[in-house]
mmCIF file of C-alpha atoms and ligand atoms in Angstrom:
data_model
loop_
_atom_site.group_PDB
_atom_site.id
_atom_site.type_symbol
_atom_site.label_atom_id
_atom_site.label_comp_id
_atom_site.label_asym_id
_atom_site.label_seq_id
_atom_site.Cartn_x
_atom_site.Cartn_y
_atom_site.Cartn_z
ATOM 1 C CA LEU A 1 -0.035 0.259 0.106
ATOM 2 C CA GLY A 2 1.011 3.467 -0.902
ATOM 3 C CA GLU A 3 1.192 6.318 1.922
ATOM 4 C CA ILE A 4 0.983 10.104 2.387
ATOM 5 C CA CYS A 5 2.069 11.661 5.727
ATOM 6 C CA PHE A 6 1.178 14.572 7.471
ATOM 7 C CA ALA A 7 3.432 16.974 9.644
ATOM 8 C CA GLY A 8 3.578 20.411 10.859
ATOM 9 C CA ARG A 9 4.566 22.473 14.220
ATOM 10 C CA SER A 10 1.930 21.450 16.749
ATOM 11 C CA ASN A 11 -1.255 23.733 16.863
ATOM 12 C CA VAL A 12 -0.925 24.584 13.072
ATOM 13 C CA GLY A 13 -4.140 22.959 12.111
ATOM 14 C CA LYS A 14 -2.917 19.111 11.159
ATOM 15 C CA SER A 15 -5.758 17.438 12.703
ATOM 16 C CA THR A 16 -8.225 19.888 11.280
ATOM 17 C CA LEU A 17 -6.823 19.249 7.777
ATOM 18 C CA LEU A 18 -7.463 15.637 8.103
ATOM 19 C CA ASN A 19 -10.524 15.929 9.463
ATOM 20 C CA ASN A 20 -11.387 18.129 6.620
ATOM 21 C CA ILE A 21 -10.307 15.803 3.962
ATOM 22 C CA PHE A 22 -11.881 13.182 5.262
ATOM 23 C CA GLY A 23 -15.275 14.662 6.319
ATOM 24 C CA LYS A 24 -15.446 13.076 9.496
ATOM 25 C CA LYS A 25 -13.440 12.686 12.931
ATOM 26 C CA LEU A 26 -10.739 10.825 12.358
ATOM 27 C CA ALA A 27 -7.987 12.650 14.154
ATOM 28 C CA TYR A 28 -7.882 13.915 17.366
ATOM 29 C CA VAL A 29 -8.261 17.847 17.447
ATOM 30 C CA SER A 30 -6.530 19.137 20.519
ATOM 31 C CA LYS A 31 -6.188 22.321 21.673
ATOM 32 C CA THR A 32 -3.305 21.439 24.007
ATOM 33 C CA PRO A 33 -0.191 21.419 21.572
ATOM 34 C CA GLY A 34 2.224 18.622 21.053
ATOM 35 C CA LYS A 35 -0.885 16.200 22.203
ATOM 36 C CA THR A 36 0.102 13.644 19.434
ATOM 37 C CA ARG A 37 3.338 11.786 20.001
ATOM 38 C CA ALA A 38 2.797 8.770 18.254
ATOM 39 C CA ILE A 39 2.796 7.870 14.582
ATOM 40 C CA ASN A 40 -0.841 7.093 13.842
ATOM 41 C CA PHE A 41 -1.752 5.365 10.339
ATOM 42 C CA TYR A 42 -5.375 5.662 9.064
ATOM 43 C CA ILE A 43 -6.108 2.948 6.317
ATOM 44 C CA VAL A 44 -8.429 5.052 3.633
ATOM 45 C CA ASN A 45 -10.514 3.286 1.293
ATOM 46 C CA GLY A 46 -8.539 -0.005 1.722
ATOM 47 C CA LYS A 47 -6.117 1.255 -0.959
ATOM 48 C CA TYR A 48 -3.483 3.626 1.296
ATOM 49 C CA TYR A 49 -2.453 4.918 4.540
ATOM 50 C CA PHE A 50 -2.460 8.412 5.910
ATOM 51 C CA VAL A 51 -0.282 8.881 8.241
ATOM 52 C CA ASP A 52 -0.295 11.664 11.189
ATOM 53 C CA LEU A 53 3.173 12.379 12.096
ATOM 54 C CA PRO A 54 3.758 13.960 15.480
ATOM 55 C CA GLY A 55 3.524 17.756 15.793
ATOM 56 C CA TYR A 56 6.541 19.627 16.084
ATOM 57 C CA GLY A 57 7.959 22.917 16.927
ATOM 58 C CA PHE A 58 7.528 25.238 19.881
ATOM 59 C CA ALA A 59 6.001 22.099 21.662
ATOM 60 C CA LEU A 60 9.348 20.405 21.488
ATOM 61 C CA ARG A 61 11.087 22.385 24.279
ATOM 62 C CA SER A 62 13.892 20.203 25.480
ATOM 63 C CA LYS A 63 16.876 19.196 23.291
ATOM 64 C CA GLU A 64 15.966 15.584 24.134
ATOM 65 C CA GLU A 65 12.570 16.063 22.951
ATOM 66 C CA ARG A 66 13.780 17.445 19.721
ATOM 67 C CA MET A 67 16.297 14.889 18.935
ATOM 68 C CA ARG A 68 13.682 12.156 20.014
ATOM 69 C CA TRP A 69 11.407 13.506 17.429
ATOM 70 C CA LYS A 70 14.034 13.809 14.608
ATOM 71 C CA ASN A 71 14.862 10.412 15.230
ATOM 72 C CA LEU A 72 11.221 9.194 15.039
ATOM 73 C CA ILE A 73 10.784 11.172 11.968
ATOM 74 C CA GLU A 74 14.088 9.887 9.880
ATOM 75 C CA THR A 75 13.175 5.826 11.159
ATOM 76 C CA TYR A 76 10.079 6.421 9.672
ATOM 77 C CA PHE A 77 11.262 7.769 6.432
ATOM 78 C CA ARG A 78 13.972 4.933 6.127
ATOM 79 C CA ILE A 79 11.823 2.493 6.694
ATOM 80 C CA ARG A 80 8.765 3.583 4.650
ATOM 81 C CA ARG A 81 11.003 5.253 1.860
ATOM 82 C CA ASP A 82 9.410 3.164 -0.921
ATOM 83 C CA GLN A 83 5.658 3.416 0.342
ATOM 84 C CA ILE A 84 5.412 7.243 0.923
ATOM 85 C CA LYS A 85 3.906 8.785 -2.197
ATOM 86 C CA SER A 86 4.156 12.357 -0.988
ATOM 87 C CA ALA A 87 4.358 14.346 2.615
ATOM 88 C CA VAL A 88 1.949 16.950 3.103
ATOM 89 C CA LEU A 89 3.546 19.950 5.074
ATOM 90 C CA ILE A 90 1.339 22.479 6.869
ATOM 91 C CA VAL A 91 2.701 25.990 7.659
ATOM 92 C CA ASP A 92 1.327 28.747 9.763
ATOM 93 C CA GLY A 93 0.206 31.134 7.181
ATOM 94 C CA ARG A 94 0.020 33.929 9.285
ATOM 95 C CA LEU A 95 3.876 33.383 10.671
ATOM 96 C CA GLU A 96 7.490 33.703 8.867
ATOM 97 C CA PRO A 97 8.585 30.688 7.224
ATOM 98 C CA GLN A 98 9.936 28.614 10.147
ATOM 99 C CA GLN A 99 13.578 26.819 10.978
ATOM 100 C CA SER A 100 11.609 23.707 11.790
ATOM 101 C CA ASP A 101 9.370 23.517 8.626
ATOM 102 C CA LYS A 102 12.748 24.412 6.455
ATOM 103 C CA MET A 103 14.467 21.400 8.129
ATOM 104 C CA PHE A 104 11.691 19.275 7.352
ATOM 105 C CA VAL A 105 11.392 19.510 3.476
ATOM 106 C CA GLU A 106 15.315 19.458 3.481
ATOM 107 C CA TRP A 107 15.120 16.186 5.038
ATOM 108 C CA CYS A 108 11.870 15.089 2.572
ATOM 109 C CA ASP A 109 14.768 16.396 -0.298
ATOM 110 C CA TYR A 110 17.510 14.175 0.753
ATOM 111 C CA TYR A 111 15.221 11.554 1.106
ATOM 112 C CA GLY A 112 13.586 12.133 -2.521
ATOM 113 C CA ILE A 113 10.053 12.423 -0.792
ATOM 114 C CA ASN A 114 7.809 14.821 -2.848
ATOM 115 C CA VAL A 115 6.465 17.785 -0.509
ATOM 116 C CA ILE A 116 3.273 19.627 -0.896
ATOM 117 C CA ILE A 117 2.929 22.791 1.345
ATOM 118 C CA VAL A 118 -0.022 23.698 2.975
ATOM 119 C CA ALA A 119 -0.222 27.494 4.531
ATOM 120 C CA SER A 120 -3.067 27.081 6.998
ATOM 121 C CA LYS A 121 -5.175 29.690 8.878
ATOM 122 C CA VAL A 122 -5.395 32.513 6.071
ATOM 123 C CA ASP A 123 -8.845 32.868 7.513
ATOM 124 C CA LYS A 124 -6.753 35.117 9.643
ATOM 125 C CA VAL A 125 -5.617 37.602 7.194
ATOM 126 C CA SER A 126 -7.057 39.444 4.845
ATOM 127 C CA LYS A 127 -8.316 38.340 1.024
ATOM 128 C CA SER A 128 -5.583 40.910 -0.390
ATOM 129 C CA GLN A 129 -2.804 39.178 1.337
ATOM 130 C CA ILE A 130 -3.289 35.546 0.602
ATOM 131 C CA GLY A 131 -1.507 35.934 -2.694
ATOM 132 C CA LEU A 132 1.540 37.556 -1.076
ATOM 133 C CA ILE A 133 1.917 35.037 1.424
ATOM 134 C CA LYS A 134 1.847 32.348 -1.243
ATOM 135 C CA GLU A 135 4.753 34.022 -3.293
ATOM 136 C CA LYS A 136 6.466 34.573 0.210
ATOM 137 C CA PHE A 137 6.396 30.871 0.990
ATOM 138 C CA GLU A 138 7.068 29.702 -2.530
ATOM 139 C CA ARG A 139 10.229 31.895 -2.988
ATOM 140 C CA GLU A 140 11.349 30.795 0.496
ATOM 141 C CA PHE A 141 10.760 27.071 0.074
ATOM 142 C CA GLY A 142 11.512 26.851 -3.560
ATOM 143 C CA ARG A 143 8.216 24.882 -4.463
ATOM 144 C CA GLU A 144 4.385 25.565 -4.811
ATOM 145 C CA VAL A 145 2.622 26.492 -1.697
ATOM 146 C CA LEU A 146 -1.371 25.987 -1.146
ATOM 147 C CA PRO A 147 -3.167 28.639 0.946
ATOM 148 C CA TYR A 148 -6.092 26.706 2.862
ATOM 149 C CA SER A 149 -8.583 27.618 5.754
ATOM 150 C CA GLY A 150 -9.687 24.771 8.092
ATOM 151 C CA VAL A 151 -12.471 27.387 9.438
ATOM 152 C CA THR A 152 -13.833 28.619 5.997
ATOM 153 C CA LYS A 153 -12.562 25.873 4.063
ATOM 154 C CA PHE A 154 -10.561 28.222 1.598
ATOM 155 C CA GLY A 155 -8.273 26.452 -0.655
ATOM 156 C CA LEU A 156 -9.778 22.683 0.510
ATOM 157 C CA SER A 157 -10.438 21.330 -2.512
ATOM 158 C CA GLU A 158 -7.080 22.307 -4.179
ATOM 159 C CA VAL A 159 -5.387 20.663 -1.414
ATOM 160 C CA VAL A 160 -7.458 17.452 -1.964
ATOM 161 C CA GLU A 161 -7.073 17.702 -5.631
ATOM 162 C CA LYS A 162 -3.282 17.801 -4.962
ATOM 163 C CA ILE A 163 -3.226 15.092 -2.676
ATOM 164 C CA ARG A 164 -5.295 13.002 -5.083
ATOM 165 C CA SER A 165 -3.115 13.516 -8.108
ATOM 166 C CA CYS A 166 -0.063 12.578 -6.392
ATOM 167 C CA LEU A 167 -1.280 9.045 -5.337
ATOM 168 C CA GLU A 168 -2.768 8.470 -8.649
ATOM 169 C CA ASN A 169 0.595 9.630 -10.472
ATOM 170 C CA ALA A 170 2.328 7.334 -7.959
ATOM 171 C CA GLY A 171 -0.064 4.594 -8.974
ATOM 172 C CA ALA A 172 -1.116 4.231 -5.608
HETATM 173 P P1 GDP B 201 -2.420 20.108 15.153
HETATM 174 O O1 GDP B 201 -2.046 20.416 16.719
HETATM 175 O O2 GDP B 201 -1.859 20.695 14.309
HETATM 176 O O3 GDP B 201 -3.235 19.126 14.958
HETATM 177 O O4 GDP B 201 -3.789 21.354 15.207
HETATM 178 P P2 GDP B 201 -5.484 20.965 15.444
HETATM 179 O O5 GDP B 201 -6.034 20.900 14.179
HETATM 180 O O6 GDP B 201 -5.592 20.645 16.547
HETATM 181 O O7 GDP B 201 -5.899 22.800 15.549
HETATM 182 C C1 GDP B 201 -4.762 23.502 16.506
HETATM 183 C C2 GDP B 201 -6.026 24.942 16.566
HETATM 184 O O8 GDP B 201 -5.949 25.847 15.555
HETATM 185 C C3 GDP B 201 -7.465 24.446 16.935
HETATM 186 O O9 GDP B 201 -7.823 25.360 18.250
HETATM 187 C C4 GDP B 201 -8.325 24.636 15.653
HETATM 188 O O10 GDP B 201 -9.626 24.967 15.649
HETATM 189 C C5 GDP B 201 -7.504 25.973 15.265
HETATM 190 N N1 GDP B 201 -7.064 25.933 13.604
HETATM 191 C C6 GDP B 201 -7.096 24.828 12.866
HETATM 192 N N2 GDP B 201 -7.118 25.331 11.480
HETATM 193 C C7 GDP B 201 -7.509 26.380 11.745
HETATM 194 C C8 GDP B 201 -7.639 27.234 10.470
HETATM 195 O O11 GDP B 201 -7.541 27.321 9.324
HETATM 196 N N3 GDP B 201 -7.859 28.532 11.040
HETATM 197 C C9 GDP B 201 -8.019 29.290 12.243
HETATM 198 N N4 GDP B 201 -8.379 30.368 12.336
HETATM 199 N N5 GDP B 201 -8.009 28.196 13.212
HETATM 200 C C10 GDP B 201 -7.566 26.980 13.040
#
């Protein structure tokens, strides 16, 4: 089975996005940053896995925690490399591009894993800013970035379409 993994800093809206994609309560939506510490696999249509990676960023306060997270992700990438069709990285569209997100993209590049970047929470910025945010993140990450809101569902269909085409192209 092929799989697609979801990553992002804690509280960025990853669980909300997963729930929006499935249209039902799939992942636990938490108000407490960093609740999910395990890798959760969800089987979809009996055809592929959606993999929920633990959130990272400000919730990983100690060096020990950061190392643990790094080891977890690198082990996951190594073991599942051939099954992973794409990673979806959710970033906070209201903030400047974060070092931890850039690091995640670098790991994906190193392992040859395609990354779909989603800039979330754009309901918090004015409509006229959304295009600028997209451009800023695309410059920073050197690839396409999809603006999205889990509240208004702005951009949701584009995200779903992107994931669908990644899975189809990969023959999953
Ligand atoms: P996770 O830790 O990345 O899984 O984040 P959650 O999905 O649990 O969301 C964290 C908080 O952000 C919750 O209070 C959500 O209601 C809120 N949230 C999620 N997505 C959005 C969004 O697109 N816009 C806004 N304004 N809030 C969001």
